[in-house]
Amino acid sequence: MKVKFKDWNCVIEWSVYLENNNIAIVLLDEKTKELVTFATTNTSEETDWGKIQVKDWSENRGMWEALVNAGVIESEPVDKITSYFVQVKVGKLTDAAKEDFMEWVHDNGWKLIRD
């Protein structure tokens, strides 16, 4: 999936946070594949599969809008998590993004087990 974030044309690199298997999104430059930023953050709270914790502050200001415009998440947050001095917005993945993530899971041989 492609995301326009600030001046960068990016592609999504899916991953998971090892601490709790929350979904992670890394944005890479579309041409060079260099790291642009992490679109997600990870708190101690587990989020349901199909949801992500979006980093939309500091250098990532505008990330929520970029992910919505790219069709990665729905427009309204489904939850907010207080983490230190910020409110982390939780976004619901679109069907297209869920499908893309699950394809990544399949291709990478991940076994994703939730309690």
PDB file of C-alpha atoms in Angstrom:
ATOM      1  CA  MET A   1       0.000   0.000   0.000  1.00  0.00           C
ATOM      2  CA  LYS A   2       1.140   3.541  -0.712  1.00  0.00           C
ATOM      3  CA  VAL A   3       0.944   6.549   1.614  1.00  0.00           C
ATOM      4  CA  LYS A   4       1.716  10.207   0.898  1.00  0.00           C
ATOM      5  CA  PHE A   5       3.183  11.614   4.127  1.00  0.00           C
ATOM      6  CA  LYS A   6       4.327  15.224   4.042  1.00  0.00           C
ATOM      7  CA  ASP A   7       6.738  15.445   1.058  1.00  0.00           C
ATOM      8  CA  TRP A   8       7.388  11.703   0.863  1.00  0.00           C
ATOM      9  CA  ASN A   9       5.772   9.113  -1.361  1.00  0.00           C
ATOM     10  CA  CYS A  10       5.914   6.017   0.813  1.00  0.00           C
ATOM     11  CA  VAL A  11       5.149   2.333   0.822  1.00  0.00           C
ATOM     12  CA  ILE A  12       4.021   0.433   3.896  1.00  0.00           C
ATOM     13  CA  GLU A  13       6.238  -2.167   5.492  1.00  0.00           C
ATOM     14  CA  TRP A  14       4.092  -4.234   7.858  1.00  0.00           C
ATOM     15  CA  SER A  15       5.447  -5.710  11.051  1.00  0.00           C
ATOM     16  CA  VAL A  16       4.383  -6.570  14.592  1.00  0.00           C
ATOM     17  CA  TYR A  17       5.660  -5.396  17.955  1.00  0.00           C
ATOM     18  CA  LEU A  18       7.173  -8.405  19.707  1.00  0.00           C
ATOM     19  CA  GLU A  19       6.060  -7.329  23.195  1.00  0.00           C
ATOM     20  CA  ASN A  20       2.353  -7.802  22.496  1.00  0.00           C
ATOM     21  CA  ASN A  21       1.867  -8.601  18.783  1.00  0.00           C
ATOM     22  CA  ASN A  22       0.277  -5.228  18.045  1.00  0.00           C
ATOM     23  CA  ILE A  23       0.461  -4.297  14.377  1.00  0.00           C
ATOM     24  CA  ALA A  24       3.331  -2.008  13.378  1.00  0.00           C
ATOM     25  CA  ILE A  25       3.550   0.120  10.235  1.00  0.00           C
ATOM     26  CA  VAL A  26       6.853   1.462   8.951  1.00  0.00           C
ATOM     27  CA  LEU A  27       6.821   3.963   6.085  1.00  0.00           C
ATOM     28  CA  LEU A  28       9.615   3.579   3.537  1.00  0.00           C
ATOM     29  CA  ASP A  29      10.484   5.942   0.701  1.00  0.00           C
ATOM     30  CA  GLU A  30       8.867   4.497  -2.415  1.00  0.00           C
ATOM     31  CA  LYS A  31      11.993   4.878  -4.584  1.00  0.00           C
ATOM     32  CA  THR A  32      14.934   4.367  -2.240  1.00  0.00           C
ATOM     33  CA  LYS A  33      13.217   2.124   0.351  1.00  0.00           C
ATOM     34  CA  GLU A  34      14.882   4.205   3.071  1.00  0.00           C
ATOM     35  CA  LEU A  35      13.099   4.607   6.389  1.00  0.00           C
ATOM     36  CA  VAL A  36      10.866   7.674   6.504  1.00  0.00           C
ATOM     37  CA  THR A  37       9.142   7.079   9.857  1.00  0.00           C
ATOM     38  CA  PHE A  38       7.145   4.712  12.008  1.00  0.00           C
ATOM     39  CA  ALA A  39       3.444   5.394  11.452  1.00  0.00           C
ATOM     40  CA  THR A  40       2.491   3.491  14.587  1.00  0.00           C
ATOM     41  CA  THR A  41       3.503   3.459  18.204  1.00  0.00           C
ATOM     42  CA  ASN A  42       3.141   0.733  20.792  1.00  0.00           C
ATOM     43  CA  THR A  43       1.775   1.099  24.295  1.00  0.00           C
ATOM     44  CA  SER A  44       1.446  -1.672  26.857  1.00  0.00           C
ATOM     45  CA  GLU A  45      -2.199  -2.109  25.813  1.00  0.00           C
ATOM     46  CA  GLU A  46      -2.946  -4.807  23.273  1.00  0.00           C
ATOM     47  CA  THR A  47      -5.136  -3.681  20.423  1.00  0.00           C
ATOM     48  CA  ASP A  48      -7.427  -6.051  18.589  1.00  0.00           C
ATOM     49  CA  TRP A  49      -6.246  -7.340  15.253  1.00  0.00           C
ATOM     50  CA  GLY A  50      -7.448  -4.927  12.643  1.00  0.00           C
ATOM     51  CA  LYS A  51      -6.560  -1.872  14.734  1.00  0.00           C
ATOM     52  CA  ILE A  52      -3.397   0.187  15.032  1.00  0.00           C
ATOM     53  CA  GLN A  53      -2.025   2.758  17.477  1.00  0.00           C
ATOM     54  CA  VAL A  54      -1.187   5.787  15.321  1.00  0.00           C
ATOM     55  CA  LYS A  55       1.696   8.137  16.151  1.00  0.00           C
ATOM     56  CA  ASP A  56       0.217  11.522  15.176  1.00  0.00           C
ATOM     57  CA  TRP A  57       2.278  14.014  17.194  1.00  0.00           C
ATOM     58  CA  SER A  58       5.670  15.726  17.058  1.00  0.00           C
ATOM     59  CA  GLU A  59       7.507  14.848  13.816  1.00  0.00           C
ATOM     60  CA  ASN A  60       4.584  12.578  12.853  1.00  0.00           C
ATOM     61  CA  ARG A  61       1.937  15.304  12.985  1.00  0.00           C
ATOM     62  CA  GLY A  62      -0.440  14.655  10.087  1.00  0.00           C
ATOM     63  CA  MET A  63       0.019  10.871  10.104  1.00  0.00           C
ATOM     64  CA  TRP A  64      -3.637  10.170  10.931  1.00  0.00           C
ATOM     65  CA  GLU A  65      -4.808  12.175   7.918  1.00  0.00           C
ATOM     66  CA  ALA A  66      -2.184  10.570   5.660  1.00  0.00           C
ATOM     67  CA  LEU A  67      -3.306   7.053   6.625  1.00  0.00           C
ATOM     68  CA  VAL A  68      -6.978   7.955   6.147  1.00  0.00           C
ATOM     69  CA  ASN A  69      -6.281   9.525   2.734  1.00  0.00           C
ATOM     70  CA  ALA A  70      -4.335   6.423   1.678  1.00  0.00           C
ATOM     71  CA  GLY A  71      -7.216   4.121   2.626  1.00  0.00           C
ATOM     72  CA  VAL A  72      -5.287   2.432   5.430  1.00  0.00           C
ATOM     73  CA  ILE A  73      -7.570   3.381   8.338  1.00  0.00           C
ATOM     74  CA  GLU A  74     -11.141   4.584   8.790  1.00  0.00           C
ATOM     75  CA  SER A  75     -11.591   8.309   9.378  1.00  0.00           C
ATOM     76  CA  GLU A  76     -12.732   8.222  13.023  1.00  0.00           C
ATOM     77  CA  PRO A  77     -10.665   6.844  15.920  1.00  0.00           C
ATOM     78  CA  VAL A  78     -12.201   3.820  17.629  1.00  0.00           C
ATOM     79  CA  ASP A  79     -10.382   4.489  20.894  1.00  0.00           C
ATOM     80  CA  LYS A  80      -7.732   6.645  22.567  1.00  0.00           C
ATOM     81  CA  ILE A  81      -4.998   5.456  24.910  1.00  0.00           C
ATOM     82  CA  THR A  82      -3.294   7.792  27.371  1.00  0.00           C
ATOM     83  CA  SER A  83       0.465   7.331  27.210  1.00  0.00           C
ATOM     84  CA  TYR A  84       2.568   9.725  29.238  1.00  0.00           C
ATOM     85  CA  PHE A  85       1.715  13.194  27.889  1.00  0.00           C
ATOM     86  CA  VAL A  86      -0.120  12.192  24.704  1.00  0.00           C
ATOM     87  CA  GLN A  87      -3.388  10.621  23.629  1.00  0.00           C
ATOM     88  CA  VAL A  88      -2.658   7.789  21.190  1.00  0.00           C
ATOM     89  CA  LYS A  89      -5.459   7.436  18.640  1.00  0.00           C
ATOM     90  CA  VAL A  90      -6.471   3.886  17.777  1.00  0.00           C
ATOM     91  CA  GLY A  91      -7.527   3.444  14.174  1.00  0.00           C
ATOM     92  CA  LYS A  92      -9.480   0.659  12.527  1.00  0.00           C
ATOM     93  CA  LEU A  93      -7.822  -0.787   9.430  1.00  0.00           C
ATOM     94  CA  THR A  94      -9.853  -0.710   6.241  1.00  0.00           C
ATOM     95  CA  ASP A  95     -10.699  -4.021   4.596  1.00  0.00           C
ATOM     96  CA  ALA A  96      -8.017  -3.370   1.952  1.00  0.00           C
ATOM     97  CA  ALA A  97      -5.379  -2.720   4.624  1.00  0.00           C
ATOM     98  CA  LYS A  98      -6.393  -5.825   6.607  1.00  0.00           C
ATOM     99  CA  GLU A  99      -6.086  -7.897   3.452  1.00  0.00           C
ATOM    100  CA  ASP A 100      -2.658  -6.400   2.703  1.00  0.00           C
ATOM    101  CA  PHE A 101      -1.487  -7.072   6.262  1.00  0.00           C
ATOM    102  CA  MET A 102      -2.725 -10.673   6.216  1.00  0.00           C
ATOM    103  CA  GLU A 103      -0.957 -11.221   2.894  1.00  0.00           C
ATOM    104  CA  TRP A 104       2.246 -10.010   4.563  1.00  0.00           C
ATOM    105  CA  VAL A 105       1.602 -12.398   7.457  1.00  0.00           C
ATOM    106  CA  HIS A 106       1.112 -15.302   5.057  1.00  0.00           C
ATOM    107  CA  ASP A 107       4.194 -14.427   2.992  1.00  0.00           C
ATOM    108  CA  ASN A 108       6.387 -14.149   6.080  1.00  0.00           C
ATOM    109  CA  GLY A 109       5.223 -17.339   7.740  1.00  0.00           C
ATOM    110  CA  TRP A 110       4.050 -15.612  10.915  1.00  0.00           C
ATOM    111  CA  LYS A 111       1.871 -17.538  13.294  1.00  0.00           C
ATOM    112  CA  LEU A 112      -0.188 -14.941  15.037  1.00  0.00           C
ATOM    113  CA  ILE A 113      -1.752 -16.243  18.204  1.00  0.00           C
ATOM    114  CA  ARG A 114      -3.867 -14.136  20.515  1.00  0.00           C
ATOM    115  CA  ASP A 115      -5.023 -15.220  23.961  1.00  0.00           C
TER     116      ASP A 115
END
